[in-house]
Tab-separated table of C-alpha atoms and ligand atoms in Angstrom:
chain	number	residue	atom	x	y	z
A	1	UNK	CA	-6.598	-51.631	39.987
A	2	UNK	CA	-3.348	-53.030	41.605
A	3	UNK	CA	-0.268	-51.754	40.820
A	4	UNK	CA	3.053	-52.518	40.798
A	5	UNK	CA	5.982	-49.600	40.977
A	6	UNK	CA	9.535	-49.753	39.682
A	7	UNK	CA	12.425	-47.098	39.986
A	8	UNK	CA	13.692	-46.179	36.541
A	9	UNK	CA	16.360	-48.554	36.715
A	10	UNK	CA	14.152	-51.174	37.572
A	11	UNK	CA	11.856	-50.427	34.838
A	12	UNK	CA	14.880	-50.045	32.302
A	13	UNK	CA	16.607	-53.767	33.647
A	14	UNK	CA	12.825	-55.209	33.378
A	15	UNK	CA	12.591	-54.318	29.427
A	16	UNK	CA	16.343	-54.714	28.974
A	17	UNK	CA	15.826	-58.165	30.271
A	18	UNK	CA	12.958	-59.225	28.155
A	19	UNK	CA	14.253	-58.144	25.197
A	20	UNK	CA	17.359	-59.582	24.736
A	21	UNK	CA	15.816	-62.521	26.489
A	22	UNK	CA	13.400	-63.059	23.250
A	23	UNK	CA	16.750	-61.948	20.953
A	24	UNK	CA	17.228	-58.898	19.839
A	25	UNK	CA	20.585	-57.547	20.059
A	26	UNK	CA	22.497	-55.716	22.526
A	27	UNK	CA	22.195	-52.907	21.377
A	28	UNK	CA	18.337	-52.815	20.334
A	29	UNK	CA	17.669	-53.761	23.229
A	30	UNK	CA	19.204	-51.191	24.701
A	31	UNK	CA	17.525	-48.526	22.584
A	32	UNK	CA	14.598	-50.247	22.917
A	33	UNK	CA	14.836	-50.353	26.905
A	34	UNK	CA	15.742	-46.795	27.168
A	35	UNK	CA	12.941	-45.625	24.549
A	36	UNK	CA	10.058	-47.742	26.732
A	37	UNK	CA	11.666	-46.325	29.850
A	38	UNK	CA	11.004	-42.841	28.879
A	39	UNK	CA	8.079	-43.265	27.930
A	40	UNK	CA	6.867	-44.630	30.932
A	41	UNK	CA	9.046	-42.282	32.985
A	42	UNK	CA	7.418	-38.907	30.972
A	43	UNK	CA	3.566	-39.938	31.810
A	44	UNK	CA	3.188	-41.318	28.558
A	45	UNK	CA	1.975	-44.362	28.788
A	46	UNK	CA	0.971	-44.991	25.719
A	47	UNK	CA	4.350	-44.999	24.796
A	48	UNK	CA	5.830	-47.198	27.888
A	49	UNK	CA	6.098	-50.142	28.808
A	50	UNK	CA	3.467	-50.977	27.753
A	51	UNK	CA	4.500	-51.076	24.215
A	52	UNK	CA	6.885	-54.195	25.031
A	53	UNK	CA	4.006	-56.814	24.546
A	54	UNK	CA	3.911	-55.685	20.319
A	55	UNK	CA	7.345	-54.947	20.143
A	56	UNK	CA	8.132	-58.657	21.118
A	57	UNK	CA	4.864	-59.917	19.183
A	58	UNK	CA	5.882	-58.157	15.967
A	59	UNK	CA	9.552	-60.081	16.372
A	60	UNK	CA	7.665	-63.420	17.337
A	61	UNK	CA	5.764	-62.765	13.892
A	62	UNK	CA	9.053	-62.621	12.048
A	63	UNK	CA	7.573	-58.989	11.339
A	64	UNK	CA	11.075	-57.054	12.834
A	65	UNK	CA	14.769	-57.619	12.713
A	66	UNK	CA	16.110	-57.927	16.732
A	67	UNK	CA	19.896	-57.459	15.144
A	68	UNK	CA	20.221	-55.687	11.818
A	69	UNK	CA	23.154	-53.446	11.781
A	70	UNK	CA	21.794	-50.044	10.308
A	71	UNK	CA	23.448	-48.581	6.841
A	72	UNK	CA	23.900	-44.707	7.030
A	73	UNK	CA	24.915	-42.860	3.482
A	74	UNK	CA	25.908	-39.560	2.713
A	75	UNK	CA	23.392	-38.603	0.348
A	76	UNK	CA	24.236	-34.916	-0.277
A	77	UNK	CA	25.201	-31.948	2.161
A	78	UNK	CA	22.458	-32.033	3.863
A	79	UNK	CA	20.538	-35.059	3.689
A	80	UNK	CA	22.025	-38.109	5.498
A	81	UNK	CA	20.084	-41.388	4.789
A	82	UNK	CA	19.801	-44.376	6.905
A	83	UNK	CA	18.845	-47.970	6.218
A	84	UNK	CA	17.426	-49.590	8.871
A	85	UNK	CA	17.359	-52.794	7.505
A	86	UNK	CA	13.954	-54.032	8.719
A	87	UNK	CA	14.705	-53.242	12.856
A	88	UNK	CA	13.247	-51.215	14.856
A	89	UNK	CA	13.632	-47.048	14.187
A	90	UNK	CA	15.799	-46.411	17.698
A	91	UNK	CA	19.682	-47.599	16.315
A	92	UNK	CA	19.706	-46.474	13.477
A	93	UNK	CA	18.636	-42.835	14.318
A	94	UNK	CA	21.080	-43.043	17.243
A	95	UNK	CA	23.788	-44.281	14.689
A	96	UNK	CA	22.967	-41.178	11.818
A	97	UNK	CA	22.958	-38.403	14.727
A	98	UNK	CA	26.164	-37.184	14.619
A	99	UNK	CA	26.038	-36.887	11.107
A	100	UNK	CA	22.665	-35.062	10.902
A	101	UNK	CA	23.867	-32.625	13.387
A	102	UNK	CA	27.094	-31.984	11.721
A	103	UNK	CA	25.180	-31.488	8.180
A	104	UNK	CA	22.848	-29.386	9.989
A	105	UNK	CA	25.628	-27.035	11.355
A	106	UNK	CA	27.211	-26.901	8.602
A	107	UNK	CA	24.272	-26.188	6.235
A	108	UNK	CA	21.941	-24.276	8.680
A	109	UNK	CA	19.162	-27.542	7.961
A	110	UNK	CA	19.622	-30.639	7.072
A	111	UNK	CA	17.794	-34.139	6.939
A	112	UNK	CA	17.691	-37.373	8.013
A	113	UNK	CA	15.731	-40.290	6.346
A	114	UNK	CA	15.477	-43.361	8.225
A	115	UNK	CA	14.101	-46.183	5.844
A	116	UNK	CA	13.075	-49.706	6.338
A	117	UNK	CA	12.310	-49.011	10.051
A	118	UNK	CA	9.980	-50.673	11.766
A	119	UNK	CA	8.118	-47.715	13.791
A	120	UNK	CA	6.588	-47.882	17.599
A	121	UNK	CA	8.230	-44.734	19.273
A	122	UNK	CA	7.154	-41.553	20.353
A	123	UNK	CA	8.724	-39.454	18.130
A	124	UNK	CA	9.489	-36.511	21.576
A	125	UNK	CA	12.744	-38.941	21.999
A	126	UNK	CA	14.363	-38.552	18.256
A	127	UNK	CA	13.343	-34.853	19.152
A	128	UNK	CA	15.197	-34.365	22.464
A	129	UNK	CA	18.775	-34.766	21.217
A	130	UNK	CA	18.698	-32.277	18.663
A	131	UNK	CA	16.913	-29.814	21.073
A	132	UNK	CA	19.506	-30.685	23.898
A	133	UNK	CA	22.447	-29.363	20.958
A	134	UNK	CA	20.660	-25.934	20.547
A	135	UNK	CA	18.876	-27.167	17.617
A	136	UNK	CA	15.431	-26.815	16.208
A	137	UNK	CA	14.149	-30.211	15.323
A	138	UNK	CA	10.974	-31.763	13.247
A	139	UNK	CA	10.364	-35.162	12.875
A	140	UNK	CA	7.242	-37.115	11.283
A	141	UNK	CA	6.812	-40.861	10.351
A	142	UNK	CA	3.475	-42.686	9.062
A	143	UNK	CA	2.213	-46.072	10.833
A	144	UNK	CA	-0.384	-48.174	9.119
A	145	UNK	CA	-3.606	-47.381	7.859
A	146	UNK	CA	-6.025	-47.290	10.466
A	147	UNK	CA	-7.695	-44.046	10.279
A	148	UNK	CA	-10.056	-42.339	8.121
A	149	UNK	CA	-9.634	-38.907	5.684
A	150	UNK	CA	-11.947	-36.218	6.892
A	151	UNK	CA	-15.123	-36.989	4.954
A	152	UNK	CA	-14.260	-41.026	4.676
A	153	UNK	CA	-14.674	-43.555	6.709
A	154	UNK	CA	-12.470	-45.986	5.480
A	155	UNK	CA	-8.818	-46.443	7.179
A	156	UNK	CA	-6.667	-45.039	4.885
A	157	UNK	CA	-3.840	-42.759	6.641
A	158	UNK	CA	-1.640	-43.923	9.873
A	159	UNK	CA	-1.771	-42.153	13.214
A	160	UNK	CA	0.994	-40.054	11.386
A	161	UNK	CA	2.486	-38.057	14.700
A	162	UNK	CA	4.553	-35.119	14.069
A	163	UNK	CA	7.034	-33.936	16.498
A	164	UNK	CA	8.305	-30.178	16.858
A	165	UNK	CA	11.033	-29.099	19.014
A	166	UNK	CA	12.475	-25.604	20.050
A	167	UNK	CA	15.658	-25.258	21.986
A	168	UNK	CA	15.580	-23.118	25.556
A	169	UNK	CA	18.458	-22.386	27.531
A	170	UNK	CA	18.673	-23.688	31.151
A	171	UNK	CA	14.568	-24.758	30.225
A	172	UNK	CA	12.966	-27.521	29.051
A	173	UNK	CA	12.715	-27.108	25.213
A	174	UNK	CA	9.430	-26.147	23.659
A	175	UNK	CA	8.653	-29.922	22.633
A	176	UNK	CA	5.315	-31.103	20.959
A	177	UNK	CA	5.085	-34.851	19.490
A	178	UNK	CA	1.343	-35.284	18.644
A	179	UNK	CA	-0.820	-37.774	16.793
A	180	UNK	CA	-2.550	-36.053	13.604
A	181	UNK	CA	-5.470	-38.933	14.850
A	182	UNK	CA	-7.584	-37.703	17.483
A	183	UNK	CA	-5.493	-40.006	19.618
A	184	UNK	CA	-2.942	-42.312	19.189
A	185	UNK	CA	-3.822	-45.811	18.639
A	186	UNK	CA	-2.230	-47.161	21.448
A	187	UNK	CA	-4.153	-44.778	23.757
A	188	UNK	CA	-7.415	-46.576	22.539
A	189	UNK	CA	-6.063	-49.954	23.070
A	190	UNK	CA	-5.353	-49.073	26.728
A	191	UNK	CA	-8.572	-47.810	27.074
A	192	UNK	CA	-9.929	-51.684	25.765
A	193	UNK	CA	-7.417	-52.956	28.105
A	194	UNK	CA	-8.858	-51.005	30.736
A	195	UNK	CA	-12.430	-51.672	29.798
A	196	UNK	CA	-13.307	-47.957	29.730
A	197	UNK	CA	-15.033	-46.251	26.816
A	198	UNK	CA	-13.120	-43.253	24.782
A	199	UNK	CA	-14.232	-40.225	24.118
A	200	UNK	CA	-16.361	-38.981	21.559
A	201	UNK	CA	-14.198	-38.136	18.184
A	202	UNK	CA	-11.520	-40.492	18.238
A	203	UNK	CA	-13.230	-43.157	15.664
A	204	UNK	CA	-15.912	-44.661	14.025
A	205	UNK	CA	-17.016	-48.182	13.775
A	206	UNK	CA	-17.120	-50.319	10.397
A	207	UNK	CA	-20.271	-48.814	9.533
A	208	UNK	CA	-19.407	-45.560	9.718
A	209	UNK	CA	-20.813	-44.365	12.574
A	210	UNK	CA	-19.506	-42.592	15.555
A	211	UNK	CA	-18.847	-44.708	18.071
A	212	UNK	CA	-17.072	-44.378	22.124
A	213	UNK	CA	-16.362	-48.226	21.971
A	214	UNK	CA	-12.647	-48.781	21.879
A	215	UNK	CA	-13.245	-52.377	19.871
A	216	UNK	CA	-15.052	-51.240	17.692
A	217	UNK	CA	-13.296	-48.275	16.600
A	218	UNK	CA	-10.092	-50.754	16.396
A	219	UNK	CA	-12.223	-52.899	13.992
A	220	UNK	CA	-13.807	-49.268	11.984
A	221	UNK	CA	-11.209	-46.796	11.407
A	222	UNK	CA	-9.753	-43.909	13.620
A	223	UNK	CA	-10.339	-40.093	12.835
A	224	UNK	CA	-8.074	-37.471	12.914
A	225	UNK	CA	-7.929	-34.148	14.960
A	226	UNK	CA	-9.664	-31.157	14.278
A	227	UNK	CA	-11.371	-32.356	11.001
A	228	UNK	CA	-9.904	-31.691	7.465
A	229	UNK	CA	-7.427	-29.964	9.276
A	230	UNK	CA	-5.984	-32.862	10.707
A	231	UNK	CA	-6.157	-34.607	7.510
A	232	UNK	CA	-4.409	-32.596	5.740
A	233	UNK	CA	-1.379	-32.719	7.860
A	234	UNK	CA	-1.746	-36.887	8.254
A	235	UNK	CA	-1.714	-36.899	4.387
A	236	UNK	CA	1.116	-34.511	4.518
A	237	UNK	CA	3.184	-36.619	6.578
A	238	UNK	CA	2.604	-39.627	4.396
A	239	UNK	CA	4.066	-37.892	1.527
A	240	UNK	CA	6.880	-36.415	3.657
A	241	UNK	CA	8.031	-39.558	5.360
A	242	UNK	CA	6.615	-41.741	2.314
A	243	UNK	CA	7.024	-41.235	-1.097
A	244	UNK	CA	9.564	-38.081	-0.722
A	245	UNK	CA	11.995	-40.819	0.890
A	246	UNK	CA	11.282	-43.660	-1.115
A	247	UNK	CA	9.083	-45.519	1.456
A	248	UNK	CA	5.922	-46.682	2.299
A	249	UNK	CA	2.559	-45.058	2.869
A	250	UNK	CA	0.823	-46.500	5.540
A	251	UNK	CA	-1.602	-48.079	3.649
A	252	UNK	CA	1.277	-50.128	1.903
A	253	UNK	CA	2.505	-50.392	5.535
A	254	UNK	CA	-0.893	-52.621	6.423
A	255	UNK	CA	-0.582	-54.535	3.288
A	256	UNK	CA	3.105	-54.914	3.643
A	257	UNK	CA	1.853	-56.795	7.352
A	258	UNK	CA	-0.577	-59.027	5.245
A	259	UNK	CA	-2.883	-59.420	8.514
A	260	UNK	CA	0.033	-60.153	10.955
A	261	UNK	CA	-0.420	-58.083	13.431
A	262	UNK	CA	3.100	-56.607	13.536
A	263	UNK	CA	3.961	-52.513	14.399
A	264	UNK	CA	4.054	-50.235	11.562
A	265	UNK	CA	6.814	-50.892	9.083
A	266	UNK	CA	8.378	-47.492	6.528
A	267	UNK	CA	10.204	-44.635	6.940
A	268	UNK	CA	10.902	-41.326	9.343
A	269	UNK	CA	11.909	-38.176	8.254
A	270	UNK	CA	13.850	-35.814	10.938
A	271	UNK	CA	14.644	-32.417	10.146
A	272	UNK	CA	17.154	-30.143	12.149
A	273	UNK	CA	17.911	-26.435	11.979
A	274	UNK	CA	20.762	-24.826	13.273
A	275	UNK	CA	19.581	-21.190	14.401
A	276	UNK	CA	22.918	-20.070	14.900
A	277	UNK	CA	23.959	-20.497	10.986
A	278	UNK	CA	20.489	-18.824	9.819
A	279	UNK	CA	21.391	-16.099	12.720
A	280	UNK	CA	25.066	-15.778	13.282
A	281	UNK	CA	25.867	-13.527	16.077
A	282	UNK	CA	22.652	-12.286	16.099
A	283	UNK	CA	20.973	-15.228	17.201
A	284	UNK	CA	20.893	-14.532	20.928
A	285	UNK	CA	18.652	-11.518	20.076
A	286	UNK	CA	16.041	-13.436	18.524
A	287	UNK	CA	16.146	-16.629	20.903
A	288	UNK	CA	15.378	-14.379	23.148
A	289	UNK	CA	12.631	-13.250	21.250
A	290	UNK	CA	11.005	-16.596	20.958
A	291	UNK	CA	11.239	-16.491	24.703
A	292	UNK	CA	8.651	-13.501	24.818
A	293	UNK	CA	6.049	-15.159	23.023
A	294	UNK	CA	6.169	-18.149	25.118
A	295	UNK	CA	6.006	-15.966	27.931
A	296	UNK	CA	3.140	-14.031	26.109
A	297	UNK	CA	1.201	-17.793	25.937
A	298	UNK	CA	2.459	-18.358	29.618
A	299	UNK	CA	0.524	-15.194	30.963
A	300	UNK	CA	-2.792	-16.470	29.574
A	301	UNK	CA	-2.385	-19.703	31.449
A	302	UNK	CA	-1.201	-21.566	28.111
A	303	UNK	CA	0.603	-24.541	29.026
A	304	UNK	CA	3.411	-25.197	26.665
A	305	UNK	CA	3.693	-28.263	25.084
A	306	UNK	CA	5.514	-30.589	26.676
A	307	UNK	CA	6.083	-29.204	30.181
A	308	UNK	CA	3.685	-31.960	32.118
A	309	UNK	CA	6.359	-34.591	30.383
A	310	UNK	CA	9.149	-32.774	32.131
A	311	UNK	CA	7.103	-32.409	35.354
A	312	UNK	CA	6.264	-36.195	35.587
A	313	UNK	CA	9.703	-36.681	34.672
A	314	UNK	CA	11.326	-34.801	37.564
A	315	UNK	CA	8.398	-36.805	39.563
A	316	UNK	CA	9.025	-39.987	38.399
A	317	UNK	CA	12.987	-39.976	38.596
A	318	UNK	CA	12.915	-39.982	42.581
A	319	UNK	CA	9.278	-41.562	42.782
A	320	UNK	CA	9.417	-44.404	39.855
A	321	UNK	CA	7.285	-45.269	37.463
A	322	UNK	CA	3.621	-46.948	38.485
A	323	UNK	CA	2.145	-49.719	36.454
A	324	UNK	CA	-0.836	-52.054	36.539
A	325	UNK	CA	0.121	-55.627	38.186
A	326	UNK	CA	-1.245	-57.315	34.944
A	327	UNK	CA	0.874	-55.485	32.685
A	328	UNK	CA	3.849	-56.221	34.870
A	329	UNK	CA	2.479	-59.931	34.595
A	330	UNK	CA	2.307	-60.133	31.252
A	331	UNK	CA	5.744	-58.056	30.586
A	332	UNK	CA	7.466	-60.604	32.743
A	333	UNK	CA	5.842	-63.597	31.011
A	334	UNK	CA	6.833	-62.437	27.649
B	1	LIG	O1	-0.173	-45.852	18.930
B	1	LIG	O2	-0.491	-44.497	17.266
B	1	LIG	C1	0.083	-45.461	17.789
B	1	LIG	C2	1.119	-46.186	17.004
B	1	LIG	C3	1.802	-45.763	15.911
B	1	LIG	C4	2.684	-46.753	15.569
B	1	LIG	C5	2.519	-47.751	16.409
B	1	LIG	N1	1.563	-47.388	17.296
């Protein structure tokens, strides 16, 4: 396959570009552009640049707002609520931060409930920030229904990732963002775009059979990871980011599309914990101690989540970022 490689910068300026070329506002775009970036730049592809060609499809659909100023409100001490009016996620989390944070001190947890958002992010970014303030941080969202409960076959929850993040000091923080599908839908439709089968597990087709053929798992429904296990926390995280915040499932997400094509539209839920208010002074001592168990996992040869994104990411920041010539094509064209 050919390839085509871009520095960071380059990469950034290239989505920067074709966003606000095809309207969205400065300062979507910028998320946007940043969001793609680091994607791309952690070894998540999935989540790169990649994800420019439906991020400009669902505007072109009239499926996204490319400038709608997010609303935050103060909804009690610790829950912080922010309309997103119908734009992407990115802005208005940015915008409700601050506040989150300072609820989060001040409470020892808070929450923040993004609504109206439309929803194409790994959720490791929304994670980062808190994590880089010596919080602990848990976000969750829904998408649309495209896979199956355990013991259906019919589409029914989203891809539903949840994100969990630990704060270390002078390390990397102990980060996971993971589908609660076998695989995130976007890692199946690079596999189609590819022209490579996926593996065994990740769907079904429309007759409810097992199936290693990206299409036609696309068409049948997607399952989720490690059986009813899996499904439990998918349906969790529809009620969490769903109904608990007033917004949609993502079943109402797909019907809320009508056939469109456009990304997932609903809410986010972000949780933060401040250790040091649960701890006070004593929160060194057992920081510390979450440090010995990761050691503990270390020892075995666990990886912990997270560290190949901050390898690539030390890799990628003096090497660049290496995509396929069509995709560059295509990114360009948009
Ligand atoms: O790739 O799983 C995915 C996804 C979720 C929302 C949009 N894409």
């Amino acid at each position: 396959m050919e390839t085509v490689n871009l520095s960071l910068a380059e990469a950034y300026a290239l989505a920067r570009e074709v966003l606000s070329k095809n309207g969205f506002s400065a300062e979507h775009a910028d998320a946007i552009a940043r969001n793609v970036t680091a994607g791309e730049r952690d070894g998540c592809a999935s989540h790169g640049l990649w994800r420019l060609l439906g991020i400009v499809e669902t505007l072109r659909k009239g499926k996204v707002s490319a400038d709608a100023r997010p609303e935050i409100s103060d909804r009690a001490p610790a829950i912080v609520q922010v309309d997103a009016g119908g734009a992407y996620s990115l802005v208005a989390y940015e915008l409700a931060l601050p506040l989150l944070m300072a609820k989060a001190r001040q409470c020892g947890m808070a929450a923040m409930a993004i609504n109206r958002c439309v929803h194409f992010s790994a959720l490791f970014a929304d994670i980062e920030p808190l994590t880089d303030a010596g919080l602990v941080g848990y976000a969750c969202t829904p998408s649309h229904a495209w896979v199956a409960p355990a013991g259906g076959t019919r589409p029914l929850f989203g891809t539903n990732p949840i994100a969990f993040g630990w704060p270390r000091k002078d390390k990397p923080p102990y980060l996971f963002d993971m589908a609660t599908s076998a695989a995130a839908r976007g890692e199946i439709q690079l596999h189609q775009r590819a022209g490579k089968s996926i593996p065994e597990g990740w769907g079904i087709d429309s007759e409810g059979q097992p199936s290693t053929d990206p299409q036609a798992v696309l068409d049948g429904a997607m399952l989720t990871f490690g059986g009813h296990k899996g499904s439990a926390f998918a349906a969790m995280v529809e009620l969490l980011a769903g109904p608990l915040i007033g917004d949609m499932t993502s079943a109402e997400s797909l019907a809320w599309d009508a056939g469109a094509g456009g990304l997932p539209y609903g809410g986010e839920l972000i949780l933060a914990f401040d250790p040091v208010r649960f701890l006070g002074e004593e929160a060194h001592v057992h920081l510390a101690r979450a440090e010995t168990l990761f050691a503990a996992m270390q020892e075995q040869g666990a990886r912990l989540p997270g560290e190949r994104r901050f390898i690539c990411r030390e890799k990628t920041t003096v090497e660049g970022v290496t995509i396929p010539c069509k995709l560059y094509e295509e990114i360009r064209a948009l």
